[in-house]
Coordinates of C-alpha atoms in Angstrom, one line a residue:
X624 CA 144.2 -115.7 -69.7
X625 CA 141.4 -113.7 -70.5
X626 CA 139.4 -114.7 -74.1
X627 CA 139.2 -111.9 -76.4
X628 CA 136.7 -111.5 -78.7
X629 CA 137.0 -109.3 -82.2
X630 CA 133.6 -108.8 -84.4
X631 CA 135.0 -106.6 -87.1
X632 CA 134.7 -106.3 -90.9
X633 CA 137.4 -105.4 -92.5
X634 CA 139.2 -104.8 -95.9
X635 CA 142.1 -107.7 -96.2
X636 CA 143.6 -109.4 -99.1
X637 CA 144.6 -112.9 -98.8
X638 CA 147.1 -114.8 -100.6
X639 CA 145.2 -117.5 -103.3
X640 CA 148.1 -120.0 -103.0
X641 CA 147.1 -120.9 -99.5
X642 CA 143.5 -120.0 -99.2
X643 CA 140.4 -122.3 -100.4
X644 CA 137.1 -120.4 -101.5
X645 CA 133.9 -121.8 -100.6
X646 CA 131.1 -120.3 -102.3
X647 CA 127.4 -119.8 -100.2
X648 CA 124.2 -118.3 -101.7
X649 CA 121.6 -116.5 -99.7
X650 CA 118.2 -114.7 -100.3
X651 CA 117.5 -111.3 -99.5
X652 CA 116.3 -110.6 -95.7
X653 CA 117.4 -114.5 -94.7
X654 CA 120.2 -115.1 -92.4
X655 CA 123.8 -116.4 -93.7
X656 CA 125.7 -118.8 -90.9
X657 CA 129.6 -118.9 -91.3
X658 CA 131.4 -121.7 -89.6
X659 CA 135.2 -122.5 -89.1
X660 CA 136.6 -125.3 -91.2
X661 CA 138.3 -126.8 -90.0
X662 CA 138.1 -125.9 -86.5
X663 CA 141.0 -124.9 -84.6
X664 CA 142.9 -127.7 -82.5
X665 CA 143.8 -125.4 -79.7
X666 CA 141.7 -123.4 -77.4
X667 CA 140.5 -120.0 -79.2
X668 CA 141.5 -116.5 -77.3
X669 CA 140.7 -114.2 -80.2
X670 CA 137.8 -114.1 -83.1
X671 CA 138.3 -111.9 -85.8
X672 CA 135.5 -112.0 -88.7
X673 CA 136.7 -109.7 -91.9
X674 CA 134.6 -109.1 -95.2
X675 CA 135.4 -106.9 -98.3
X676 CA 134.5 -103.6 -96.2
X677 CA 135.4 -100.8 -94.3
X678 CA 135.6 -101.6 -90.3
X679 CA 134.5 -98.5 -89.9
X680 CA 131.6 -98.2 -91.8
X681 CA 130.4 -101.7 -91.2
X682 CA 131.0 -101.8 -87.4
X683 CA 127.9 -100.6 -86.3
X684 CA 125.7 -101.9 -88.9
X685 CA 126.9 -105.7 -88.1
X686 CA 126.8 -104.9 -84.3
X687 CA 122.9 -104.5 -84.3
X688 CA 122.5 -107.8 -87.4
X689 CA 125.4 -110.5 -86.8
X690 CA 125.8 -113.0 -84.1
X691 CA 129.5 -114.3 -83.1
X692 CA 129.2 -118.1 -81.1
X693 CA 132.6 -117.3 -78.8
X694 CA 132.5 -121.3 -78.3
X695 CA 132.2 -122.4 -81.9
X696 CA 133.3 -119.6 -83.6
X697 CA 130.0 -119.7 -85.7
X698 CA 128.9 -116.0 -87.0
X699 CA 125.5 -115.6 -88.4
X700 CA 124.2 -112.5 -89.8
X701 CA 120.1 -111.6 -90.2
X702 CA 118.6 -109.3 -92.6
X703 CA 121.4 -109.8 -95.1
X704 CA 120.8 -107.8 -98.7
X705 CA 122.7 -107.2 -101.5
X706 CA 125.5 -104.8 -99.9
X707 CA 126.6 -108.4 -97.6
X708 CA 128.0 -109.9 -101.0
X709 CA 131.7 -110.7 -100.6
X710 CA 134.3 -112.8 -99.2
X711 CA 134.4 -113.7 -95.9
X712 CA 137.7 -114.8 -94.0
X713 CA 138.5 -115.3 -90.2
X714 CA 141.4 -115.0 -88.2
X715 CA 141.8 -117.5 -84.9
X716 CA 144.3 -116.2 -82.5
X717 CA 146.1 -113.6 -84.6
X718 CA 146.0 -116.2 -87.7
X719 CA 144.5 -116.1 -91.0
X720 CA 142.5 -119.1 -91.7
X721 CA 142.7 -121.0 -95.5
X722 CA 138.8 -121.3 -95.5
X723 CA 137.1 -118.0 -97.4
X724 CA 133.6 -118.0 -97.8
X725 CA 132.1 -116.1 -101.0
X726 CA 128.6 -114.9 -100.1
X727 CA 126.8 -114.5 -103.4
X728 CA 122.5 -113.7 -103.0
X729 CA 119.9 -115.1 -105.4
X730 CA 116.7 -115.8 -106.1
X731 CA 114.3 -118.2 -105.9
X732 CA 113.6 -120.6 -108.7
X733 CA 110.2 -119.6 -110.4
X734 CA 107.7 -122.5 -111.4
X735 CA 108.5 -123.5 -114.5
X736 CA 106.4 -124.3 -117.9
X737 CA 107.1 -127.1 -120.3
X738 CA 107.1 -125.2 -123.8
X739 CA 106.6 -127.4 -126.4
X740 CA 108.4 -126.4 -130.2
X741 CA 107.7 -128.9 -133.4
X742 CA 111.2 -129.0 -135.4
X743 CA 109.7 -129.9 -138.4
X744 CA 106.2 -130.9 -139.6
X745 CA 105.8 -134.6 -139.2
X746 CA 109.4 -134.6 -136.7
X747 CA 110.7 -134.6 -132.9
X748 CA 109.7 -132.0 -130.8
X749 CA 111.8 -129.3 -128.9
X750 CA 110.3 -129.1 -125.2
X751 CA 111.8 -126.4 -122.9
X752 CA 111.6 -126.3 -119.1
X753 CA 111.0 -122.4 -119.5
X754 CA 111.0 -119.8 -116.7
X755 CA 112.3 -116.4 -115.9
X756 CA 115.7 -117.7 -114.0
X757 CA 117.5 -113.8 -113.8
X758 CA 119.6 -113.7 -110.6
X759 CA 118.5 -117.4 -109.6
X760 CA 122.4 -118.2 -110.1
X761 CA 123.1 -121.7 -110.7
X762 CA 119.8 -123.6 -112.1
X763 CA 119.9 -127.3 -112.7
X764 CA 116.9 -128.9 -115.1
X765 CA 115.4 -132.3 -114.8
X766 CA 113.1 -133.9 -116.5
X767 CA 110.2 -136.8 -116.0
X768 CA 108.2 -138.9 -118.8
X769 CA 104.8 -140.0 -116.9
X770 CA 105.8 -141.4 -113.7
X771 CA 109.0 -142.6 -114.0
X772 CA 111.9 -141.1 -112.5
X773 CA 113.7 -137.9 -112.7
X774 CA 116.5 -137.7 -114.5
X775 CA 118.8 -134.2 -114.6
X776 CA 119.4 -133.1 -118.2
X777 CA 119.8 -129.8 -120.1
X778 CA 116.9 -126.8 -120.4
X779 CA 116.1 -128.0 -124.0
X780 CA 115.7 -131.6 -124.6
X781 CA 114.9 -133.5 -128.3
X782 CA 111.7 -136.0 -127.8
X783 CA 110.7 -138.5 -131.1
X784 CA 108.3 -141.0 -130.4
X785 CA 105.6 -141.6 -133.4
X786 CA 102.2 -142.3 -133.0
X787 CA 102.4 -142.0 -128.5
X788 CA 101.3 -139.9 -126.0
X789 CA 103.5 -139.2 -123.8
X790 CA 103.2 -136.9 -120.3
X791 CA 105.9 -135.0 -119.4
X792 CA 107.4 -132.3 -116.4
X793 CA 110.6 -130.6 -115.8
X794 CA 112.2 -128.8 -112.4
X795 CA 113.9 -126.0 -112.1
X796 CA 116.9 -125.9 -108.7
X797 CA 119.0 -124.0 -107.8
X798 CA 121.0 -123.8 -104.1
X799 CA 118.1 -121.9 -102.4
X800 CA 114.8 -123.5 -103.9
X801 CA 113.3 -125.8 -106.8
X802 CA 110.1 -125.9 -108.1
X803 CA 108.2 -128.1 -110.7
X804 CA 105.7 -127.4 -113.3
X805 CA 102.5 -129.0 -114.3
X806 CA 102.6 -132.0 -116.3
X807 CA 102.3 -131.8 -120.3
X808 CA 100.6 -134.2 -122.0
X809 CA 102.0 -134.7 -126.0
X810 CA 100.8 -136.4 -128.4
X811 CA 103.5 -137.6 -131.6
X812 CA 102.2 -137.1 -134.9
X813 CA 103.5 -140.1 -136.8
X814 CA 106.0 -139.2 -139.5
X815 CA 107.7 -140.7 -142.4
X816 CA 109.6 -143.4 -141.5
X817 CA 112.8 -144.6 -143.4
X818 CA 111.3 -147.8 -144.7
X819 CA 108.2 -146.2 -146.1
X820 CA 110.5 -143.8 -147.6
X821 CA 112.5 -146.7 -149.3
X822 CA 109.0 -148.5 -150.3
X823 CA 107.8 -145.4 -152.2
X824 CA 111.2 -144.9 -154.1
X825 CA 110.9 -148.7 -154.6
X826 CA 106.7 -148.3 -156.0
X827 CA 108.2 -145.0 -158.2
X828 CA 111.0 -147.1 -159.7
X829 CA 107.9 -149.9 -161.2
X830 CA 105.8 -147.3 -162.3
X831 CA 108.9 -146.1 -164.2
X832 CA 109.5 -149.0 -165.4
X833 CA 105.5 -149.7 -166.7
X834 CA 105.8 -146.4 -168.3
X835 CA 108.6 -147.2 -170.5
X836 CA 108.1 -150.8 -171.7
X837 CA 104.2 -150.7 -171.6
X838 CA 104.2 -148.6 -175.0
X839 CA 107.3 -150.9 -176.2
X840 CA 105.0 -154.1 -175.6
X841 CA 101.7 -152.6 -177.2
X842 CA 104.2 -151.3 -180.3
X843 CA 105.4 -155.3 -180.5
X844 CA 101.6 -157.1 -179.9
X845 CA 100.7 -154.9 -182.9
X846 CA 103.7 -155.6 -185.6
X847 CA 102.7 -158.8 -184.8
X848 CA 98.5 -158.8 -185.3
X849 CA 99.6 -157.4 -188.4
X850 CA 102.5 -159.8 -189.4
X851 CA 99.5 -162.7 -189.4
X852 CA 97.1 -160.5 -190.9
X853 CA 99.5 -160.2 -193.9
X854 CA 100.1 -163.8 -193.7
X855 CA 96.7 -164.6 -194.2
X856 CA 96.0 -162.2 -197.4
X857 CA 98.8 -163.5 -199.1
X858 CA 98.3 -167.6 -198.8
X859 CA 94.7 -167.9 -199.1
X860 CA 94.9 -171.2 -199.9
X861 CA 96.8 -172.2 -197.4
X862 CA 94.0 -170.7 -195.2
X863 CA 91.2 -172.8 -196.4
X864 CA 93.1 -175.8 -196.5
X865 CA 93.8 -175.2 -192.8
X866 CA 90.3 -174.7 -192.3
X867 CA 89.1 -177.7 -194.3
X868 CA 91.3 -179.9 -191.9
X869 CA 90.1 -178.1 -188.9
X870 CA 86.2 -179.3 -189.9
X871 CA 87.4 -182.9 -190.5

């Protein structure tokens, strides 16, 4: 039996409940490759390609930019630009496949900067991996402290170490591309720890204290220089006496 082969893209709707969407990402003016998955157990006598457009209108375009692999089943299309987004199915001998492919084009990553954004005065530090990421699609962040490893966390991250200087670079990645920035070196202010803070509520609560009971104390050591002074005037006798017994 003669192999027939179909290249055509074509306007079809296919049921979700047995279809499973795979999504792709190219770059404008690469090449996207489409594969069969799984690939069909018997021999394959017809190819048919479909996207979200016309046949008619897309016939002669794809003719000149997409190549069909009658073996594999493999289609790969060149030049491809924003008008190829969609969702790509195939049919293998007259059948609808469950594998869709949704062709989605981005950017590139751009190379990121490591912005640096104090909280507070003395405080941790906001540092952003910060880059123009419009129609990069999906961007992941990580993140390295001198030369240790990376480690993938979120665009903004907190950073508190007082009184070190630390060096630090982030990545931007995406399905296409990543790129990293230059390293950042930051120095840590040192701030106001919570034991010093509990050591000058601690010094505040004495000098407190002195304030309040050092006039009570001068008040007392005077009633009581001039208790004896009074003592002294009104028993003279007793005072020389004393003093008599003091020079024996």
């Amino acid at each position: 039996m003669e192999k027939v082969v179909v290249l055509c893209l074509l306007l079809v709707e296919l049921s979700s409940s047995f279809t499973q969407e795979t999504q792709i990402y190219f770059k404008e003016g690469n090449s996207l490759t489409l594969y069969l998955r799984p690939f069909p157990s018997k021999s394959i006598t017809s190819i048919l390609w479909m996207c979200n457009v016309d046949c008619c209108e897309s016939m002669y375009y794809y003719i000149a930019t997409a190549t069909l692999d009658i073996h594999t089943g493999r289609l790969m299309i060149k030049n491809m630009t924003k008008a190829d987004e969609g969702v790509y199915s195939v049919e293998i001998n007259n059948k609808v496949q469950g594998e869709t492919y949704k062709a989605v084009m981005i950017k590139h990553v751009p190379k990121p900067e490591v912005r640096v954004s104090p909280l507070t005065a003395r405080g941790p530090c906001k540092l952003t991996c910060e880059g123009d990421t419009t129609g990069a699609g999906p961007v992941t962040y990580s993140w390295k402290t001198g030369d240790g490893e990376w480690k993938e966390l979120q665009k903004d991250i907190i950073e508190e170490v007082h009184g070190h200087v630390k060096t630090f670079t982030c990545r931007m990645k995406n399905p296409l591309s990543e790129e990293e920035s230059h390293a950042r070196t930051i120095l840590f202010v040192p701030g106001k720890s919570a034991d010093s803070g509990l050591w000058i509520k601690v010094l505040g609560a004495v000098i407190k204290s002195l304030a309040i009971f050092a006039p009570l104390g001068a008040m007392v050591y005077a009633l009581s220089r001039n208790q004896e002074t009074l003592r002294k005037r009104m028993c003279p006798c007793q005072s020389k006496n004393s003093d008599y017994v003091n020079e024996a």
